[in-house]
């Protein structure tokens, strides 16, 4: 509670300014000085404001992110970082023709694990993005020379599906989502934990997102973007001015986005604290109004679709909590190089391989070579670097 409320107090004012910018744009475009920003306006006007301020739109960038190129670049990046190879398998039994399977191999050709992709929407499919640990890595027996069961990880997304004459094109946000989920996938695929209960992302709940959140940073680097992008028709690289404008837009509406996460975290904590209010939808709407000034539609029932309430159980704050460690770990790559194999090897050894076979705080400390702190995190979200939460 002190973490969530303390951080809300530091960014609330800036988040309200973000929303005020959207409201001013709405008033300008509608020629209505009394217009108010509504919850369903935010995404639309956020995109319009991004175009106005940075001359950048997510849809224009989509032309430069055909999924096959994104996947090829991702494999190249992780091959360099973690000294592995990815090999597509054919004839592997799967539940749908769209599902693809890859073996993850070490440099000598030995199979470490398997990863699977179920990337495109279809009827009755899960609608979010996630990674599942289908087979946890583990020792087969208690013997010192026990064979290790190769883990199997599955990524589920709903990216645009390629069809006759069309390729699958991702916007930059979807590329970031892919990297986030790929971080979870590597947590599963590169584990060496002895026990299934400590394998892969079976870590403390408020650390589980840190490895994937850290790897999102790669898609905001000029050199990395060149590995991930090319025009789907011409093969030309993304124009320099588009790259520059996209990077300038990185923190667009960031304060509001973080405040929204914190409102969700506070809501999750409060309804699990004791006896929840009878009308949880009305209670959620009141929190949104109090902290953002946004009045939700009277009959809105957002909690009915808030899937993370089930399973997280007062743990949704972990998304922001783990981001502290994610950004702190990223600071080492930022300093030593995004494709630095030595840094990648240390990250693999201390963060990805161990699972929860050691205390998570010790893993981060060993990777960083120091006690973790929140300075990089506070800087990234626009809070004074010296302040403490």
Coordinates of C-alpha atoms in Angstrom, one line a residue:
X1 CA 0.0 0.0 0.0
X2 CA 2.8 2.5 0.9
X3 CA 4.6 1.7 -2.4
X4 CA 1.4 2.1 -4.6
X5 CA 0.1 5.2 -2.8
X6 CA 3.5 6.8 -2.5
X7 CA 4.2 6.4 -6.2
X8 CA 0.7 7.6 -7.1
X9 CA 1.4 10.8 -5.1
X10 CA 4.5 11.4 -7.2
X11 CA 3.0 11.0 -10.6
X12 CA -0.6 12.0 -10.2
X13 CA -0.1 15.6 -11.1
X14 CA 1.9 14.8 -14.3
X15 CA -0.7 12.2 -15.3
X16 CA -3.5 14.8 -15.0
X17 CA -1.4 17.0 -17.3
X18 CA -1.3 14.2 -19.8
X19 CA -5.1 13.9 -19.8
X20 CA -5.5 17.7 -19.9
X21 CA -3.5 17.7 -23.2
X22 CA -5.9 15.2 -24.6
X23 CA -8.8 17.2 -23.5
X24 CA -7.4 20.4 -25.0
X25 CA -6.9 18.5 -28.3
X26 CA -10.5 17.2 -28.2
X27 CA -11.8 20.8 -27.6
X28 CA -9.7 22.0 -30.6
X29 CA -10.8 19.3 -33.0
X30 CA -14.5 19.4 -32.0
X31 CA -14.5 23.2 -31.7
X32 CA -16.2 22.8 -28.4
X33 CA -14.4 24.6 -25.5
X34 CA -16.6 22.7 -23.0
X35 CA -15.7 19.2 -24.2
X36 CA -14.5 16.7 -21.6
X37 CA -12.2 13.8 -22.1
X38 CA -14.0 10.5 -21.5
X39 CA -12.6 7.0 -20.8
X40 CA -13.4 5.8 -24.3
X41 CA -11.6 8.9 -25.8
X42 CA -8.2 8.3 -24.4
X43 CA -6.7 5.9 -27.0
X44 CA -8.1 7.8 -29.9
X45 CA -6.9 11.2 -28.8
X46 CA -3.6 9.8 -27.6
X47 CA -2.9 8.7 -31.1
X48 CA -4.0 12.0 -32.6
X49 CA -1.8 13.9 -30.1
X50 CA 1.2 11.6 -30.9
X51 CA 0.8 12.5 -34.6
X52 CA 0.6 16.2 -33.8
X53 CA 3.5 16.4 -31.4
X54 CA 5.9 13.9 -32.9
X55 CA 4.7 13.4 -36.5
X56 CA 4.5 9.7 -35.8
X57 CA 1.6 7.2 -36.0
X58 CA 1.6 3.5 -35.0
X59 CA -0.1 2.5 -38.2
X60 CA 2.5 4.1 -40.5
X61 CA 5.3 2.3 -38.6
X62 CA 3.4 -1.0 -39.1
X63 CA 4.6 -1.2 -42.7
X64 CA 8.2 -1.7 -41.4
X65 CA 7.4 -4.5 -39.0
X66 CA 6.5 -7.6 -40.9
X67 CA 6.3 -10.4 -38.3
X68 CA 8.8 -12.6 -40.1
X69 CA 11.4 -9.9 -39.9
X70 CA 10.6 -9.2 -36.2
X71 CA 11.1 -12.9 -35.5
X72 CA 14.3 -13.2 -37.5
X73 CA 15.7 -10.1 -35.7
X74 CA 14.6 -11.4 -32.3
X75 CA 16.3 -14.7 -32.9
X76 CA 19.5 -12.9 -34.0
X77 CA 19.5 -10.7 -30.8
X78 CA 19.0 -13.6 -28.4
X79 CA 21.4 -15.9 -30.2
X80 CA 24.1 -13.2 -29.6
X81 CA 23.0 -12.5 -26.0
X82 CA 22.6 -16.0 -24.7
X83 CA 24.7 -18.1 -27.1
X84 CA 21.8 -20.2 -28.4
X85 CA 20.4 -21.1 -31.8
X86 CA 16.7 -21.5 -32.8
X87 CA 15.7 -24.2 -35.3
X88 CA 12.2 -24.5 -36.7
X89 CA 10.7 -28.0 -36.4
X90 CA 8.3 -29.6 -38.9
X91 CA 5.9 -32.5 -38.2
X92 CA 5.6 -31.7 -34.5
X93 CA 2.1 -32.6 -33.2
X94 CA 0.2 -29.3 -32.5
X95 CA -3.4 -28.4 -31.8
X96 CA -3.8 -26.0 -34.7
X97 CA -2.1 -25.5 -38.1
X98 CA -1.0 -22.0 -37.2
X99 CA 1.1 -23.2 -34.3
X100 CA 4.9 -23.2 -34.9
X101 CA 7.5 -25.1 -33.0
X102 CA 11.2 -24.3 -32.6
X103 CA 14.0 -26.1 -30.8
X104 CA 16.4 -24.0 -28.7
X105 CA 19.9 -25.4 -29.1
X106 CA 23.3 -24.6 -27.6
X107 CA 26.2 -23.7 -29.9
X108 CA 27.3 -27.3 -30.2
X109 CA 23.8 -28.3 -31.4
X110 CA 22.4 -30.0 -28.3
X111 CA 18.7 -29.3 -27.6
X112 CA 18.1 -27.2 -24.5
X113 CA 14.3 -26.7 -24.8
X114 CA 11.4 -26.1 -27.1
X115 CA 9.3 -23.0 -27.7
X116 CA 6.0 -22.7 -29.5
X117 CA 4.1 -19.8 -31.0
X118 CA 0.3 -19.6 -31.3
X119 CA 0.2 -16.1 -32.6
X120 CA -3.0 -15.4 -34.5
X121 CA -6.7 -14.9 -33.5
X122 CA -9.4 -17.5 -34.1
X123 CA -12.8 -18.2 -32.6
X124 CA -12.8 -19.2 -29.0
X125 CA -9.1 -18.5 -28.5
X126 CA -7.8 -16.7 -25.4
X127 CA -7.8 -13.0 -26.3
X128 CA -4.9 -11.6 -24.4
X129 CA -1.1 -12.3 -24.7
X130 CA 0.7 -14.6 -22.4
X131 CA 3.3 -17.4 -22.0
X132 CA 2.5 -20.8 -20.7
X133 CA 5.0 -23.3 -19.3
X134 CA 3.7 -26.5 -20.9
X135 CA 6.5 -28.6 -19.6
X136 CA 8.7 -27.3 -16.7
X137 CA 12.4 -28.0 -16.9
X138 CA 13.5 -30.3 -14.1
X139 CA 15.8 -33.2 -13.2
X140 CA 14.3 -36.6 -13.8
X141 CA 15.5 -38.1 -10.6
X142 CA 17.5 -37.2 -7.4
X143 CA 20.7 -38.6 -8.7
X144 CA 23.7 -36.3 -9.3
X145 CA 23.8 -37.3 -13.0
X146 CA 20.0 -37.2 -13.5
X147 CA 18.9 -36.4 -17.1
X148 CA 17.2 -33.0 -17.4
X149 CA 13.7 -32.8 -18.8
X150 CA 13.8 -30.1 -21.6
X151 CA 11.2 -27.4 -20.9
X152 CA 8.5 -26.5 -23.4
X153 CA 7.2 -22.9 -23.4
X154 CA 4.2 -21.5 -25.4
X155 CA 3.6 -17.9 -26.4
X156 CA 0.0 -17.0 -27.1
X157 CA -0.9 -13.7 -28.9
X158 CA -3.4 -12.3 -31.3
X159 CA -1.3 -10.5 -33.9
X160 CA -2.7 -9.8 -37.4
X161 CA -2.8 -13.1 -39.3
X162 CA -1.1 -13.3 -42.7
X163 CA -3.3 -14.3 -45.6
X164 CA -3.1 -14.6 -49.3
X165 CA -1.3 -11.6 -50.7
X166 CA -0.8 -10.1 -47.2
X167 CA 1.9 -10.5 -44.6
X168 CA 1.4 -10.1 -40.8
X169 CA 2.3 -6.5 -40.0
X170 CA 2.9 -5.4 -36.4
X171 CA 2.7 -1.9 -35.0
X172 CA 5.5 -0.9 -32.7
X173 CA 3.4 -1.5 -29.6
X174 CA 2.9 -5.1 -30.8
X175 CA 6.6 -5.5 -31.3
X176 CA 7.1 -4.4 -27.7
X177 CA 4.5 -6.9 -26.6
X178 CA 6.3 -9.6 -28.5
X179 CA 9.6 -8.8 -26.8
X180 CA 7.8 -8.8 -23.4
X181 CA 6.3 -12.2 -24.0
X182 CA 9.6 -13.5 -25.4
X183 CA 11.3 -12.5 -22.1
X184 CA 8.9 -14.9 -20.3
X185 CA 9.6 -17.5 -23.0
X186 CA 13.3 -17.3 -22.4
X187 CA 12.7 -17.6 -18.6
X188 CA 11.0 -20.9 -19.3
X189 CA 13.4 -22.1 -22.1
X190 CA 16.7 -21.4 -20.4
X191 CA 16.0 -22.6 -16.9
X192 CA 18.3 -25.1 -15.2
X193 CA 16.4 -25.3 -11.9
X194 CA 16.4 -28.8 -10.5
X195 CA 12.8 -28.8 -9.4
X196 CA 9.7 -28.1 -11.4
X197 CA 8.3 -25.9 -8.5
X198 CA 11.4 -23.6 -9.0
X199 CA 11.6 -23.8 -12.7
X200 CA 11.3 -21.0 -15.3
X201 CA 9.0 -18.1 -14.2
X202 CA 8.0 -20.0 -11.0
X203 CA 9.4 -17.1 -8.9
X204 CA 8.0 -14.8 -6.4
X205 CA 4.9 -13.2 -7.9
X206 CA 6.1 -9.7 -7.7
X207 CA 9.3 -10.6 -9.6
X208 CA 7.8 -12.6 -12.3
X209 CA 7.4 -9.7 -14.7
X210 CA 10.9 -8.3 -14.3
X211 CA 12.7 -10.4 -16.9
X212 CA 10.1 -9.6 -19.6
X213 CA 9.8 -6.0 -18.7
X214 CA 13.6 -5.6 -18.9
X215 CA 13.6 -7.0 -22.4
X216 CA 11.0 -4.5 -23.7
X217 CA 13.8 -1.9 -23.7
X218 CA 15.5 -3.4 -26.7
X219 CA 12.8 -2.2 -29.1
X220 CA 13.6 1.4 -28.2
X221 CA 17.2 1.4 -29.5
X222 CA 18.1 2.6 -33.0
X223 CA 20.5 -0.3 -33.8
X224 CA 18.1 -2.9 -32.5
X225 CA 15.3 -1.4 -34.6
X226 CA 17.4 -1.9 -37.7
X227 CA 17.6 -5.6 -36.9
X228 CA 13.8 -5.8 -36.4
X229 CA 12.5 -3.7 -39.3
X230 CA 12.2 -3.5 -43.0
X231 CA 9.4 -2.3 -45.3
X232 CA 7.2 -5.3 -46.1
X233 CA 7.2 -4.5 -49.9
X234 CA 10.5 -2.7 -50.7
X235 CA 12.7 -4.2 -48.0
X236 CA 14.0 -0.7 -47.3
X237 CA 15.0 0.1 -43.7
X238 CA 12.8 2.4 -41.6
X239 CA 13.6 6.0 -42.5
X240 CA 15.8 7.8 -40.0
X241 CA 13.2 10.5 -39.3
X242 CA 10.6 7.9 -38.5
X243 CA 13.0 6.2 -36.1
X244 CA 13.9 9.5 -34.4
X245 CA 10.2 10.6 -34.1
X246 CA 9.2 7.2 -32.7
X247 CA 11.9 7.3 -30.1
X248 CA 10.9 10.9 -29.2
X249 CA 7.4 9.6 -28.6
X250 CA 8.5 6.8 -26.2
X251 CA 7.3 8.6 -23.1
X252 CA 4.1 9.9 -24.7
X253 CA 1.3 9.6 -22.1
X254 CA 3.7 7.6 -19.9
X255 CA 2.6 9.3 -16.6
X256 CA -1.0 8.5 -17.3
X257 CA -0.2 4.9 -18.3
X258 CA 1.7 4.4 -15.0
X259 CA -1.1 6.0 -13.0
X260 CA -3.6 3.7 -14.6
X261 CA -1.5 0.7 -13.6
X262 CA -1.3 2.0 -10.0
X263 CA -5.1 2.6 -9.9
X264 CA -5.6 -1.0 -11.0
X265 CA -3.1 -2.1 -8.3
X266 CA -4.8 -0.1 -5.6
X267 CA -8.2 -1.5 -6.6
X268 CA -6.9 -5.0 -6.5
X269 CA -5.3 -4.5 -3.1
X270 CA -8.4 -2.8 -1.6
X271 CA -11.0 -5.4 -2.7
X272 CA -8.7 -8.2 -1.3
X273 CA -7.9 -6.4 1.9
X274 CA -11.1 -7.4 3.7
X275 CA -14.8 -7.7 2.8
X276 CA -15.1 -6.0 -0.6
X277 CA -17.9 -3.6 -1.4
X278 CA -21.0 -5.1 -2.8
X279 CA -20.8 -3.1 -6.0
X280 CA -17.1 -3.5 -7.0
X281 CA -17.8 -1.8 -10.4
X282 CA -19.0 1.3 -8.8
X283 CA -16.1 1.2 -6.4
X284 CA -13.6 0.9 -9.3
X285 CA -15.3 3.9 -11.0
X286 CA -14.9 6.0 -7.9
X287 CA -11.2 5.2 -7.7
X288 CA -10.7 6.2 -11.3
X289 CA -12.6 9.5 -10.8
X290 CA -10.7 10.3 -7.6
X291 CA -7.2 9.7 -9.0
X292 CA -7.6 10.6 -12.7
X293 CA -10.6 12.9 -12.9
X294 CA -12.1 10.6 -15.5
X295 CA -15.8 9.8 -15.0
X296 CA -16.5 6.2 -16.2
X297 CA -19.8 5.4 -17.9
X298 CA -22.5 4.9 -15.2
X299 CA -23.1 1.3 -16.2
X300 CA -19.5 0.4 -16.8
X301 CA -18.5 -3.0 -15.3
X302 CA -14.7 -3.0 -15.9
X303 CA -13.9 -5.5 -13.1
X304 CA -15.9 -8.1 -15.0
X305 CA -13.2 -8.1 -17.7
X306 CA -10.2 -7.5 -15.4
X307 CA -8.7 -11.0 -15.9
X308 CA -5.8 -10.3 -13.6
X309 CA -8.1 -10.2 -10.6
X310 CA -8.2 -14.0 -10.8
X311 CA -4.9 -15.6 -9.8
X312 CA -3.1 -12.4 -8.9
X313 CA -5.2 -11.9 -5.8
X314 CA -3.8 -8.7 -4.4
X315 CA -0.6 -9.2 -6.5
X316 CA -1.3 -6.9 -9.4
X317 CA 1.0 -4.3 -7.8
X318 CA 3.8 -6.6 -8.9
X319 CA 3.8 -5.2 -12.4
X320 CA 5.1 -1.8 -11.1
X321 CA 7.1 -3.4 -8.3
X322 CA 9.0 -5.7 -10.6
X323 CA 9.6 -2.8 -13.0
X324 CA 12.0 -1.4 -10.4
X325 CA 14.2 -4.4 -10.8
X326 CA 13.7 -4.6 -14.6
X327 CA 14.9 -1.1 -15.2
X328 CA 17.8 -1.5 -12.7
X329 CA 18.9 -4.6 -14.6
X330 CA 18.5 -2.8 -17.9
X331 CA 20.9 -0.1 -16.7
X332 CA 23.7 -2.7 -16.9
X333 CA 23.0 -3.5 -20.5
X334 CA 22.5 0.2 -21.3
X335 CA 26.1 0.8 -20.0
X336 CA 27.8 -2.4 -21.3
X337 CA 26.0 -2.9 -24.7
X338 CA 22.6 -4.3 -25.7
X339 CA 24.3 -7.2 -27.6
X340 CA 27.2 -7.7 -25.1
X341 CA 27.6 -11.5 -24.9
X342 CA 29.3 -11.3 -21.5
X343 CA 26.4 -9.3 -20.0
X344 CA 24.0 -11.6 -21.7
X345 CA 25.7 -14.7 -20.2
X346 CA 25.6 -13.2 -16.7
X347 CA 21.9 -12.4 -17.2
X348 CA 21.2 -15.9 -18.4
X349 CA 23.2 -17.4 -15.5
X350 CA 21.7 -15.3 -12.6
X351 CA 18.2 -14.4 -13.8
X352 CA 17.0 -16.9 -16.4
X353 CA 18.6 -20.2 -15.4
X354 CA 18.0 -20.1 -11.6
X355 CA 14.2 -19.7 -11.5
X356 CA 13.5 -19.5 -7.7
X357 CA 16.2 -21.9 -6.7
X358 CA 17.8 -18.9 -5.0
X359 CA 16.2 -15.8 -3.4
X360 CA 15.2 -13.4 -6.1
X361 CA 16.9 -10.5 -4.4
X362 CA 20.2 -12.4 -4.4
X363 CA 19.8 -13.1 -8.1
X364 CA 19.4 -9.5 -8.9
X365 CA 22.3 -8.5 -6.6
X366 CA 24.6 -11.1 -8.2
X367 CA 23.7 -9.9 -11.7
X368 CA 24.2 -6.2 -10.9
X369 CA 27.2 -6.7 -8.6
X370 CA 25.5 -4.4 -6.1
X371 CA 22.4 -4.0 -4.1
X372 CA 19.5 -3.0 -6.4
X373 CA 18.0 0.4 -6.1
X374 CA 15.1 2.5 -7.7
X375 CA 17.1 5.3 -9.2
X376 CA 16.9 4.1 -12.8
X377 CA 13.2 3.3 -12.4
X378 CA 12.4 6.8 -11.0
X379 CA 14.3 8.4 -13.8
X380 CA 12.5 6.3 -16.4
X381 CA 9.1 7.3 -15.2
X382 CA 10.0 10.9 -14.9
X383 CA 10.4 11.3 -11.1
X384 CA 13.4 13.2 -9.7
X385 CA 16.3 10.7 -9.8
X386 CA 17.3 11.3 -6.2
X387 CA 13.9 10.8 -4.6
X388 CA 13.0 7.5 -2.9
X389 CA 9.7 5.6 -2.9

